[in-house]
Short mmCIF file of N, CA and C in Angstrom, two decimals:
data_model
loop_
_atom_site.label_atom_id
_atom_site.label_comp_id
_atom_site.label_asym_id
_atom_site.label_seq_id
_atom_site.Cartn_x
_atom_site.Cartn_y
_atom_site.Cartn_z
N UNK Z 1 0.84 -1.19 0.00
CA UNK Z 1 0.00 0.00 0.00
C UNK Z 1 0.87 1.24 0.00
N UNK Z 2 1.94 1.06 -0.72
CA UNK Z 2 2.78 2.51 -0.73
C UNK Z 2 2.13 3.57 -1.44
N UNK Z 3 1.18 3.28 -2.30
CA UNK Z 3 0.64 4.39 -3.61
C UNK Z 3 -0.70 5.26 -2.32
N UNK Z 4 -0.76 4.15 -1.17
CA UNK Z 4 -1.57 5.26 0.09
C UNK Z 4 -0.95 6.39 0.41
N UNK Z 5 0.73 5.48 0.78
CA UNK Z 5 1.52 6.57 1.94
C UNK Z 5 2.01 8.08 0.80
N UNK Z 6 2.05 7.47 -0.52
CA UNK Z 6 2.52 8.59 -1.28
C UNK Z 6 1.32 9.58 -1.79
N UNK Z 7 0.06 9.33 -1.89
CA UNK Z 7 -1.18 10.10 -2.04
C UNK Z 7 -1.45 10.80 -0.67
N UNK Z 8 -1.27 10.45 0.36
CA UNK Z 8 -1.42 11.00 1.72
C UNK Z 8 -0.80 12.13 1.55
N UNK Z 9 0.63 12.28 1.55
CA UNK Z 9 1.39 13.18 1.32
C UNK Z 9 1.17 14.75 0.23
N UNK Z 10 -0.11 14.20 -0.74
CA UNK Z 10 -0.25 15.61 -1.14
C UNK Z 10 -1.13 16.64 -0.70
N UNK Z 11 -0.75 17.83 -1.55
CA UNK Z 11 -1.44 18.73 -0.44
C UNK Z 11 -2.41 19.59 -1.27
N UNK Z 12 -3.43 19.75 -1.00
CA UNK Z 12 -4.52 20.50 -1.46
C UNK Z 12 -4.98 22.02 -0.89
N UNK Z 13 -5.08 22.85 -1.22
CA UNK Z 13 -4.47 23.91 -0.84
C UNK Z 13 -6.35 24.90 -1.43
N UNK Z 14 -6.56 25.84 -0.27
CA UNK Z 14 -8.07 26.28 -0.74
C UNK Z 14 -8.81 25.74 0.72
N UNK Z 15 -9.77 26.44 0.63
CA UNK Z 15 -10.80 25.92 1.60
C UNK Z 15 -11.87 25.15 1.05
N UNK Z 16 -11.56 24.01 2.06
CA UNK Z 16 -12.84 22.61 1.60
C UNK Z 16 -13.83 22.12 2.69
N UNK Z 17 -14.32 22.19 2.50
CA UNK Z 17 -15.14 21.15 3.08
C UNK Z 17 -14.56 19.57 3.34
N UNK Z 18 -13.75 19.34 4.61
CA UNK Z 18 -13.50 18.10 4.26
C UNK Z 18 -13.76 17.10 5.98
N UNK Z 19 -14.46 17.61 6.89
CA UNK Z 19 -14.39 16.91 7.84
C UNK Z 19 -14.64 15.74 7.41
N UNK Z 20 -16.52 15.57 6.49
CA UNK Z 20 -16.55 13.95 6.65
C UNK Z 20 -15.75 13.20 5.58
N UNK Z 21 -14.50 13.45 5.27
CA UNK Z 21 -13.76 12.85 4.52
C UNK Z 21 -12.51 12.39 5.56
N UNK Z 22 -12.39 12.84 6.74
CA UNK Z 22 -11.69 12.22 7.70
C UNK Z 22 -12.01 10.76 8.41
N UNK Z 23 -12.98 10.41 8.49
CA UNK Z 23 -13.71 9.09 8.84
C UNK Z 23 -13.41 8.09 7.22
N UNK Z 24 -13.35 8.78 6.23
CA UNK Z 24 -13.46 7.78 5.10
C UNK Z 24 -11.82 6.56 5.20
N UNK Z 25 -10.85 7.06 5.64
CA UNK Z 25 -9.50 6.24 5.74
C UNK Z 25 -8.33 6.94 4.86
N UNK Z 26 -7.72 5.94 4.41
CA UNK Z 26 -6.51 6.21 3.16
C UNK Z 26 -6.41 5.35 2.89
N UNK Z 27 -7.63 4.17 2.08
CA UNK Z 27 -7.33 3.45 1.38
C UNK Z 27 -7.51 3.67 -0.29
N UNK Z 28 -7.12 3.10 -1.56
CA UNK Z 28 -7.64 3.33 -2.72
C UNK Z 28 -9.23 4.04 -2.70
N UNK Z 29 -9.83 3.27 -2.47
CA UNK Z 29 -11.34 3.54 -2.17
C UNK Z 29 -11.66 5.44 -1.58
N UNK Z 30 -10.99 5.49 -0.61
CA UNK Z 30 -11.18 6.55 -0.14
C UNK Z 30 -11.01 7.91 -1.11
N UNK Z 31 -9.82 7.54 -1.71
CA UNK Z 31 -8.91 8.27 -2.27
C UNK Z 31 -9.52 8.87 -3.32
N UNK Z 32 -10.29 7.71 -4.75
CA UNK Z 32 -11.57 8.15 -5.23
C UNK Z 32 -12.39 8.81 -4.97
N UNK Z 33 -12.64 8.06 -3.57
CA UNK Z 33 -13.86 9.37 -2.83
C UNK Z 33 -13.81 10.28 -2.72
N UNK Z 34 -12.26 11.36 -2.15
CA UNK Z 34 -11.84 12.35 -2.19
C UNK Z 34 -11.74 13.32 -3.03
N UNK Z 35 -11.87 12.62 -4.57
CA UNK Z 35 -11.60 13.26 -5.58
C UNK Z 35 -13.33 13.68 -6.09
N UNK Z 36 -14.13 12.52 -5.70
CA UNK Z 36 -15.61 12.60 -6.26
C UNK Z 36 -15.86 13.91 -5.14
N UNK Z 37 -15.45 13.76 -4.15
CA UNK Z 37 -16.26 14.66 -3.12
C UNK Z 37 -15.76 16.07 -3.65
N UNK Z 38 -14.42 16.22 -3.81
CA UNK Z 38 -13.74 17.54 -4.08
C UNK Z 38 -14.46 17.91 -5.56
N UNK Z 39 -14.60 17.15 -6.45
CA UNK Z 39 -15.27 17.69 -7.99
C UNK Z 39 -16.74 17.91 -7.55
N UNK Z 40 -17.47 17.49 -6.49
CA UNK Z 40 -18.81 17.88 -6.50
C UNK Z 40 -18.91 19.62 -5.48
N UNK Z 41 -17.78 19.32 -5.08
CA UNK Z 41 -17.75 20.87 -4.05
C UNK Z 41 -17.09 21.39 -4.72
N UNK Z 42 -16.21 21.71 -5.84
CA UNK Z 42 -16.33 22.05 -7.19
C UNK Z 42 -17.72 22.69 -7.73
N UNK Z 43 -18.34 21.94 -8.57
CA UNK Z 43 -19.44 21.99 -8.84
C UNK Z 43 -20.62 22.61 -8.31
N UNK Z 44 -20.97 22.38 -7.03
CA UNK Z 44 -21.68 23.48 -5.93
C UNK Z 44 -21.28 24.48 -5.96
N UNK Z 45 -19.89 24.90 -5.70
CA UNK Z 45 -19.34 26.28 -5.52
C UNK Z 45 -19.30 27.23 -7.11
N UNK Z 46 -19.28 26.59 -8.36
CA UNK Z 46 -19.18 26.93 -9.27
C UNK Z 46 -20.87 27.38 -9.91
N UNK Z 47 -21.78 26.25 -9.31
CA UNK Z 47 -23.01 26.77 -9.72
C UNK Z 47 -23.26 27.90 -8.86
N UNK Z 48 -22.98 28.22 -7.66
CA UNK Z 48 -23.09 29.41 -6.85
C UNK Z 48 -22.73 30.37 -6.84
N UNK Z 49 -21.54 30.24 -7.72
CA UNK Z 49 -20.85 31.76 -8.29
C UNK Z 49 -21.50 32.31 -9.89
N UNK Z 50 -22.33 31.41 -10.31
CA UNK Z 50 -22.90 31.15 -11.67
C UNK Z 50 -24.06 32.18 -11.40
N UNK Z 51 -25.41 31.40 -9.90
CA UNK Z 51 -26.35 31.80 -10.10
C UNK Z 51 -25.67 33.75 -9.48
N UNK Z 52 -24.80 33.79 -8.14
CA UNK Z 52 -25.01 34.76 -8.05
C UNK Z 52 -24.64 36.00 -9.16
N UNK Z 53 -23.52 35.80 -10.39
CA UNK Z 53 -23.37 36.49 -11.17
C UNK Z 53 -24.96 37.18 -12.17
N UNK Z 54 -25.52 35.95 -12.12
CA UNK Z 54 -26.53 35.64 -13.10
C UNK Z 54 -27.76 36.92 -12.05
N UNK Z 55 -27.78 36.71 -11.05
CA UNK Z 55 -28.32 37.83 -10.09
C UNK Z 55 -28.11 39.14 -10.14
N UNK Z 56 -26.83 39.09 -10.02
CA UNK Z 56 -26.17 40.74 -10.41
C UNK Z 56 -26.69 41.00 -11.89
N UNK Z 57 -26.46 40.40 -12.81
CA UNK Z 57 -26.57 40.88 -14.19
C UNK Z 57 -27.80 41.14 -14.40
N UNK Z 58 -28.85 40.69 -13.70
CA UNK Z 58 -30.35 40.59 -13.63
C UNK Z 58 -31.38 41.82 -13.06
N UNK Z 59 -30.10 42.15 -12.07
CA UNK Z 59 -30.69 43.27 -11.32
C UNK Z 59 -31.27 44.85 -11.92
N UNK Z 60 -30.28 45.09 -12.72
CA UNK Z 60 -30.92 46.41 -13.61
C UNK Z 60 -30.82 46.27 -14.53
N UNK Z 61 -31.32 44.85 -15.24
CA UNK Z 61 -31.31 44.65 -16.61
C UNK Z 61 -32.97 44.40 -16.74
N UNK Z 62 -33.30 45.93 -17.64
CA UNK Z 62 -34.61 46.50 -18.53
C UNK Z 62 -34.09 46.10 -19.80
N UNK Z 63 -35.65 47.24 -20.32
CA UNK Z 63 -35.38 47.61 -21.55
C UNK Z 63 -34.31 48.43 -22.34
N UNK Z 64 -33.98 48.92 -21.06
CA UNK Z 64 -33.33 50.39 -21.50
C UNK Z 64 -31.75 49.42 -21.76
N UNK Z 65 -31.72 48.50 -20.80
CA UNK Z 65 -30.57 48.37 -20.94
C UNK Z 65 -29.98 47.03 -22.08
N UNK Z 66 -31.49 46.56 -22.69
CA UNK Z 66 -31.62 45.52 -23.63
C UNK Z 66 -30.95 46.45 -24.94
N UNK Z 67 -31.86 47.51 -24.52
CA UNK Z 67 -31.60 48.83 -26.28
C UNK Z 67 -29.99 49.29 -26.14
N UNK Z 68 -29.66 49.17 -24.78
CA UNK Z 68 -27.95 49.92 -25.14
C UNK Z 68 -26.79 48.61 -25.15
N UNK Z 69 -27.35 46.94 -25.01
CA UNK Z 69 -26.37 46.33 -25.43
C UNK Z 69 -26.57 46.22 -26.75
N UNK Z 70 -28.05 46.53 -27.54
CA UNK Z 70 -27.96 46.65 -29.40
C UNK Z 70 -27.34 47.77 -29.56
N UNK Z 71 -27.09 48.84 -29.02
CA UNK Z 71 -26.56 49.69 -29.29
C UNK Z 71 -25.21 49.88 -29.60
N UNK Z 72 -24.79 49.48 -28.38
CA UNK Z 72 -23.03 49.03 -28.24
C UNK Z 72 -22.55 47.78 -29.55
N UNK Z 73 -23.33 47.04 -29.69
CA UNK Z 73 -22.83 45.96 -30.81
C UNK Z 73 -22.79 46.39 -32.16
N UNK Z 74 -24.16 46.72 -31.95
CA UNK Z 74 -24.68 47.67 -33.83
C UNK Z 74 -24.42 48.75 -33.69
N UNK Z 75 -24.85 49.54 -32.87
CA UNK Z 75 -25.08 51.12 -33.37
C UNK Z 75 -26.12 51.53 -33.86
N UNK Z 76 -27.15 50.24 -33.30
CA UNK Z 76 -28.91 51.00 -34.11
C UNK Z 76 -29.61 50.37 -32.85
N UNK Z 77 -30.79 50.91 -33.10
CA UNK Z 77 -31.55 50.41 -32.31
C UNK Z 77 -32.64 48.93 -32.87
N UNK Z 78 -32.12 47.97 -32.95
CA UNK Z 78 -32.83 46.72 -33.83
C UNK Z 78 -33.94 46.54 -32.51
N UNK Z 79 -35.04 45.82 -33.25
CA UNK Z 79 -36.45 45.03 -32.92
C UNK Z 79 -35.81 43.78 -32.71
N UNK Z 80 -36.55 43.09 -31.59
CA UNK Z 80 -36.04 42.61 -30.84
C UNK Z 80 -37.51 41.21 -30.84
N UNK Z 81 -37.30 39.36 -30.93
CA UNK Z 81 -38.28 38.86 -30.68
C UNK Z 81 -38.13 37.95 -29.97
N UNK Z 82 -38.86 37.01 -29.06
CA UNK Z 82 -38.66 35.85 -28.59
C UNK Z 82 -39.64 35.10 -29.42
N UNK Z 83 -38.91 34.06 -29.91
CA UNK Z 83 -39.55 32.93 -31.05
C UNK Z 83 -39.54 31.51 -30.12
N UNK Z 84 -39.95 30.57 -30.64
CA UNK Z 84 -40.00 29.05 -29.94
C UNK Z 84 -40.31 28.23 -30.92
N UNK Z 85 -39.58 27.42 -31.00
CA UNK Z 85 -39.61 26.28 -31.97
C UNK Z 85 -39.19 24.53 -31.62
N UNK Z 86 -40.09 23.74 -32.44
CA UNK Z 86 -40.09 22.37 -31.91
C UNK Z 86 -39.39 21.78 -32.76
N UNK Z 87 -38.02 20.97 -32.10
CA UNK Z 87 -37.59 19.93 -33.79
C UNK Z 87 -37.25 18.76 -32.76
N UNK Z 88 -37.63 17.87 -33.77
CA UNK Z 88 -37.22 16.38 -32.83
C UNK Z 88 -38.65 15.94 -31.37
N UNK Z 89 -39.02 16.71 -31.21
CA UNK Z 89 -39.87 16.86 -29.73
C UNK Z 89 -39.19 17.93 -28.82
N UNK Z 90 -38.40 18.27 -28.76
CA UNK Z 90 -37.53 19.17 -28.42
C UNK Z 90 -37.53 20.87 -28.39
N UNK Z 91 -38.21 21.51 -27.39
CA UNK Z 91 -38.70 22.71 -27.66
C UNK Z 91 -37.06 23.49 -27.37
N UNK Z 92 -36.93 24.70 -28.30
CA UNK Z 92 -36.05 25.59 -28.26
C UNK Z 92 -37.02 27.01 -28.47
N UNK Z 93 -36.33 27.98 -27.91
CA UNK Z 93 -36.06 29.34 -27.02
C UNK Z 93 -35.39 30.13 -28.04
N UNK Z 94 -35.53 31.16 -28.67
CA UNK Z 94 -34.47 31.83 -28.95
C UNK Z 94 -34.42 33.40 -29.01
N UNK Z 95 -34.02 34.69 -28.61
CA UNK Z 95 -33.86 35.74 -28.80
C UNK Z 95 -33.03 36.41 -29.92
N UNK Z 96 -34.39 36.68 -30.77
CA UNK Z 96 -34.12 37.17 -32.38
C UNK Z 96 -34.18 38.77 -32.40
N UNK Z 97 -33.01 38.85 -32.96
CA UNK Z 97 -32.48 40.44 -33.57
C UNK Z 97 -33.41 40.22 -34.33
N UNK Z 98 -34.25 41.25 -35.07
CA UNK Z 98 -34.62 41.32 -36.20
C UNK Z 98 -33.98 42.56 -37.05
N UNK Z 99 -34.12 42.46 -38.14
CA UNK Z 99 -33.33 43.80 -39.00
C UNK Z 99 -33.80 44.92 -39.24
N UNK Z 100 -35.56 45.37 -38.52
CA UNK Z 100 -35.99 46.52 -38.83
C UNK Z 100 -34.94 46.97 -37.18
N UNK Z 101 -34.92 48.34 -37.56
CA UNK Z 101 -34.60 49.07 -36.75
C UNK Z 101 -35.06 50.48 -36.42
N UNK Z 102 -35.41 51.21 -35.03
CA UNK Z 102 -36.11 52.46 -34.67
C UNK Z 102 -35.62 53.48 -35.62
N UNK Z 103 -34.40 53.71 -36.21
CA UNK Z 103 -33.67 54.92 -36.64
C UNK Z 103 -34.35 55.04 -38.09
N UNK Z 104 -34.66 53.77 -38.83
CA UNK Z 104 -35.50 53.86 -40.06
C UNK Z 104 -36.91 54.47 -40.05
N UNK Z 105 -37.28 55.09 -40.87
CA UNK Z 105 -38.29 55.66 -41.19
C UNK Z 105 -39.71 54.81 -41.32
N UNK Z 106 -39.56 53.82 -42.05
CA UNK Z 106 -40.41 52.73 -42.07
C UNK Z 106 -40.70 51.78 -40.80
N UNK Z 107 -39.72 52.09 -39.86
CA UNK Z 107 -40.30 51.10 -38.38
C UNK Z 107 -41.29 51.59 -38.22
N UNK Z 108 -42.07 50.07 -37.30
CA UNK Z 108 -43.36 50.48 -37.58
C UNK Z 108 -43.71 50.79 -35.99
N UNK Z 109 -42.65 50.61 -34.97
CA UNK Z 109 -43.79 51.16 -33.53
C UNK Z 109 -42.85 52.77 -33.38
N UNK Z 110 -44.07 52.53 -32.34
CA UNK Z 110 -43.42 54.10 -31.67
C UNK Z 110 -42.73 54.52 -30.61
N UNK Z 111 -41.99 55.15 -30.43
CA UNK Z 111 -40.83 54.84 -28.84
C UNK Z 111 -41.40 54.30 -27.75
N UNK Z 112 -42.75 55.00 -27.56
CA UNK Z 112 -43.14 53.81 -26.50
C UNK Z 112 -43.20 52.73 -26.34
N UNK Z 113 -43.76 52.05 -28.19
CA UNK Z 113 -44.14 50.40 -27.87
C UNK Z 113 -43.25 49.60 -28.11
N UNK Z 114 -42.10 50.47 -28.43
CA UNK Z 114 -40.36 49.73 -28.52
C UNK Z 114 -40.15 49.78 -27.34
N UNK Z 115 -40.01 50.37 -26.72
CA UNK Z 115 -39.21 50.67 -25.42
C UNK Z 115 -40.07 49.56 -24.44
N UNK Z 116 -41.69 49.58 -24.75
CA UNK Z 116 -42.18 48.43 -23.97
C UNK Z 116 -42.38 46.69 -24.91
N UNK Z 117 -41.78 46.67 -25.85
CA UNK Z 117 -41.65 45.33 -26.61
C UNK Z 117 -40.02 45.41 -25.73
N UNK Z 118 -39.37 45.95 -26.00
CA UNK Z 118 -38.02 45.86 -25.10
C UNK Z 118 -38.19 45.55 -23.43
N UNK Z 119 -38.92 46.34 -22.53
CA UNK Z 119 -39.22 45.63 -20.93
C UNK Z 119 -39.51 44.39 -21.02
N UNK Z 120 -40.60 44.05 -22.33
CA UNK Z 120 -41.19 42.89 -21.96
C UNK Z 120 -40.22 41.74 -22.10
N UNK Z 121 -39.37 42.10 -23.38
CA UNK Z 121 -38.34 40.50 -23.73
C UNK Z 121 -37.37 40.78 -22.71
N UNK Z 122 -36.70 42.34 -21.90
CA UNK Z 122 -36.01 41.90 -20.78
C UNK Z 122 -36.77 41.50 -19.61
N UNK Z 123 -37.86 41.36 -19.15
CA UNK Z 123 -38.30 40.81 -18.12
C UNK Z 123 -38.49 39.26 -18.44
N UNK Z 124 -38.96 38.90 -19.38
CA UNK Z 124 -38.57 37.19 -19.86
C UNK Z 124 -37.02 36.63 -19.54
N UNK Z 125 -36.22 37.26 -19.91
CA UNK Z 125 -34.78 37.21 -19.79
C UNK Z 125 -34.37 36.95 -18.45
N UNK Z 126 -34.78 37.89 -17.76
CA UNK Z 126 -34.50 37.95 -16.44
C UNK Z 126 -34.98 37.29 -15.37
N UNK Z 127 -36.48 36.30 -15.92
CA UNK Z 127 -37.57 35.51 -14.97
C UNK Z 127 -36.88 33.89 -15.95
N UNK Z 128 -36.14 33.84 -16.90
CA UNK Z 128 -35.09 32.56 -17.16
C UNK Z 128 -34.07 33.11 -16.49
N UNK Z 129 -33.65 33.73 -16.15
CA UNK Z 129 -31.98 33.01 -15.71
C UNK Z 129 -31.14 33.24 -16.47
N UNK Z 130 -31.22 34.29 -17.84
CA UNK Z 130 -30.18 34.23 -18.88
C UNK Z 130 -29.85 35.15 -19.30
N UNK Z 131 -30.02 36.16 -19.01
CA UNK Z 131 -29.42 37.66 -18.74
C UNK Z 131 -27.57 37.35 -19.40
N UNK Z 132 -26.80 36.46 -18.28
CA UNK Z 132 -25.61 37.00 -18.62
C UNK Z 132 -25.37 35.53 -20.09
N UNK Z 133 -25.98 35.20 -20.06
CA UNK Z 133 -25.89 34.31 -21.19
C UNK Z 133 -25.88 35.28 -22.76
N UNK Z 134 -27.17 36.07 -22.82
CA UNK Z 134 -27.31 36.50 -23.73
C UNK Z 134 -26.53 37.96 -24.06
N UNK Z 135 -25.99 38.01 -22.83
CA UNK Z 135 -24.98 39.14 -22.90
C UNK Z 135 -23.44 38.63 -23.49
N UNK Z 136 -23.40 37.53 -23.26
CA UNK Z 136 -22.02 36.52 -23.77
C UNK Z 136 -22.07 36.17 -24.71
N UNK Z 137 -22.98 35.57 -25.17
CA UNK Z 137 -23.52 35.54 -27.14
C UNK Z 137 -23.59 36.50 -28.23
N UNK Z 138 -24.03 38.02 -27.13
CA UNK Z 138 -24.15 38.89 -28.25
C UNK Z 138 -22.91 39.56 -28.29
N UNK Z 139 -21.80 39.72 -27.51
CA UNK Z 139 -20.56 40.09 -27.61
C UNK Z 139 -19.67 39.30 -28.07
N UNK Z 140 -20.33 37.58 -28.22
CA UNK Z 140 -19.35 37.28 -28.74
C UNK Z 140 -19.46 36.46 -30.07
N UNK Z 141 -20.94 37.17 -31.00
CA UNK Z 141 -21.06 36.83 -32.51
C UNK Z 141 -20.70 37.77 -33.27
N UNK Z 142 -20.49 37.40 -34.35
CA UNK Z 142 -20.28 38.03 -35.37
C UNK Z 142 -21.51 38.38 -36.62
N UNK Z 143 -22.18 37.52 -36.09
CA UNK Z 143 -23.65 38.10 -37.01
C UNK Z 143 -24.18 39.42 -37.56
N UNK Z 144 -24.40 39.48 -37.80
CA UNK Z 144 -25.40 41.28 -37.83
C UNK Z 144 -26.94 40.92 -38.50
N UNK Z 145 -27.49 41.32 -37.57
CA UNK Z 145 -28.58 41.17 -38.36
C UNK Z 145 -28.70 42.05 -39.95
N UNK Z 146 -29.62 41.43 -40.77
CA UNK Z 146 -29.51 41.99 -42.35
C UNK Z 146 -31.08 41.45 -43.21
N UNK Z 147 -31.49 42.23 -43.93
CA UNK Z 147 -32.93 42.15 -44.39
C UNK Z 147 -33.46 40.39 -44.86
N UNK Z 148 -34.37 40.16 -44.17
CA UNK Z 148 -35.13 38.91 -44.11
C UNK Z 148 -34.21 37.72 -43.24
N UNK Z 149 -33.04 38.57 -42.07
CA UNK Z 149 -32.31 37.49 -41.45
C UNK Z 149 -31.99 37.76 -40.23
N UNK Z 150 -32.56 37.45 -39.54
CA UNK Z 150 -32.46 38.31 -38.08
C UNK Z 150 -31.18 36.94 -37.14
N UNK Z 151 -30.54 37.46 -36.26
CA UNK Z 151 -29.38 37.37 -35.25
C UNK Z 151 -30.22 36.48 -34.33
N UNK Z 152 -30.13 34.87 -34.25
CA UNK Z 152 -30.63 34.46 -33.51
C UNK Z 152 -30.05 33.59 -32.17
N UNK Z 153 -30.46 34.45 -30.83
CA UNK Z 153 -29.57 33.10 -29.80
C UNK Z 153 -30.03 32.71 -28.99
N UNK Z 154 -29.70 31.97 -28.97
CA UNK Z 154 -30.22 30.74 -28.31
C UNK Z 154 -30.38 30.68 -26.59
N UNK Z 155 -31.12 30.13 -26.18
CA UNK Z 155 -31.69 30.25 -24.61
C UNK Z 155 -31.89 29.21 -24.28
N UNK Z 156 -31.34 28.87 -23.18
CA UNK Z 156 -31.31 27.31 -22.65
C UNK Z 156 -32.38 27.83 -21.48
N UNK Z 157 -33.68 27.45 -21.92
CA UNK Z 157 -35.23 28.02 -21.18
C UNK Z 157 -35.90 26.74 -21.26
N UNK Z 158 -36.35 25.85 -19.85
CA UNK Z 158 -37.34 24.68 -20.15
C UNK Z 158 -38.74 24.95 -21.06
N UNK Z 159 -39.08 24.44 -21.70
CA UNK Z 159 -40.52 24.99 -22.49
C UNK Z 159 -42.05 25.65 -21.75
N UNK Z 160 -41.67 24.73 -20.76
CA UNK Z 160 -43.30 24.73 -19.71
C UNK Z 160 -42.81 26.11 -19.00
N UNK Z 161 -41.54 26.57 -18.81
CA UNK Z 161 -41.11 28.05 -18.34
C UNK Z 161 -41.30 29.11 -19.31
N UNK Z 162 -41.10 28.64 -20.45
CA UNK Z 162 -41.07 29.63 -21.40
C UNK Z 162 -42.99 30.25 -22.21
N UNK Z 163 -43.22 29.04 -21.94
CA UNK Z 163 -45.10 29.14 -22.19
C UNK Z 163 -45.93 30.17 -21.31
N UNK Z 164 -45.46 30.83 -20.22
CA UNK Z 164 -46.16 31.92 -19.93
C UNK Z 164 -46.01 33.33 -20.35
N UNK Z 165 -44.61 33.62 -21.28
CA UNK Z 165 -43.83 34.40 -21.89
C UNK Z 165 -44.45 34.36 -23.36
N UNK Z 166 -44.43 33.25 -24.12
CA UNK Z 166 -44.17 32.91 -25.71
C UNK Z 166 -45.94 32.39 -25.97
N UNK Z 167 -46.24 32.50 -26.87
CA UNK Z 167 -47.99 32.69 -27.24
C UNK Z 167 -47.47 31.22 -28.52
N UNK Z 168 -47.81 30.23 -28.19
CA UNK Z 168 -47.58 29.00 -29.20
C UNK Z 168 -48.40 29.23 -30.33
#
């Protein structure tokens, strides 16, 4: 059992959670265990730094502030949709640029009902969970929206969540 006395010897460095891993031993067995236990407190701590980011980003994210990340990317003010679509059985989510934009003459709402088609798809955004998601997608495509092809991304949204938002 030397591959015990030489695994004993390393050192893990960070704060863990490890009392009930003191009762487990230093045998092979354990040793696994140590590693399953440390990747799941991993994992906990990583979804917890996930949701609280996802909190912050959520917090004063409107409309206003839906219109100034199109702003910052494009430089226009684009129309904005949440679509839903079934392939396979498989419902998908997605937040579509579309290519009309406020600065054209031919858009067809008026600052108000932009500015409130904008609250409404950031309050959807923000009642999923995906705020900083869709802030990471749109900084980091290259798309542009362009006539009859709108910028579409994708939202990892369960369907039965997304059905009080999206009109099937």
């Amino acid at each position: 059992s030397s591959s015990s006395s030489s695994s004993s010897s390393r050192r893990i460095q960070g704060p863990l959670l490890l009392q009930p891993l003191q009762a487990a031993g230093a045998g092979g067995d354990a040793e696994l265990s140590l590693e399953q236990k440390l990747a799941a407190e991993l994992a906990v701590r990583q979804a917890a730094e996930a949701k609280a980011a996802e909190v912050a980003a959520a917090e004063a994210f409107d409309g206003t502030a839906l219109l100034g990340l199109l702003r910052q990317k494009y430089g226009r003010s684009y129309d904005v949709s949440l679509v839903q679509r079934t392939y396979l059985g498989k419902v998908f989510i997605a937040l579509n640029i579309m290519w009309r934009y406020k600065e054209q003459q031919s858009f067809s709402y008026t600052e108000e009902e932009y500015m409130q088609r904008l609250d409404y798809v950031a309050a959807a955004l923000v009642a999923w969970g995906v705020v900083r998601s869709v802030q990471s997608q749109l900084a980091a495509t290259r798309e542009r929206p362009r006539v009859g092809k709108a910028v579409s991304i994708m939202l990892d949204v369960p369907g039965d969540k997304a059905r009080e938002w999206i009109a099937v």
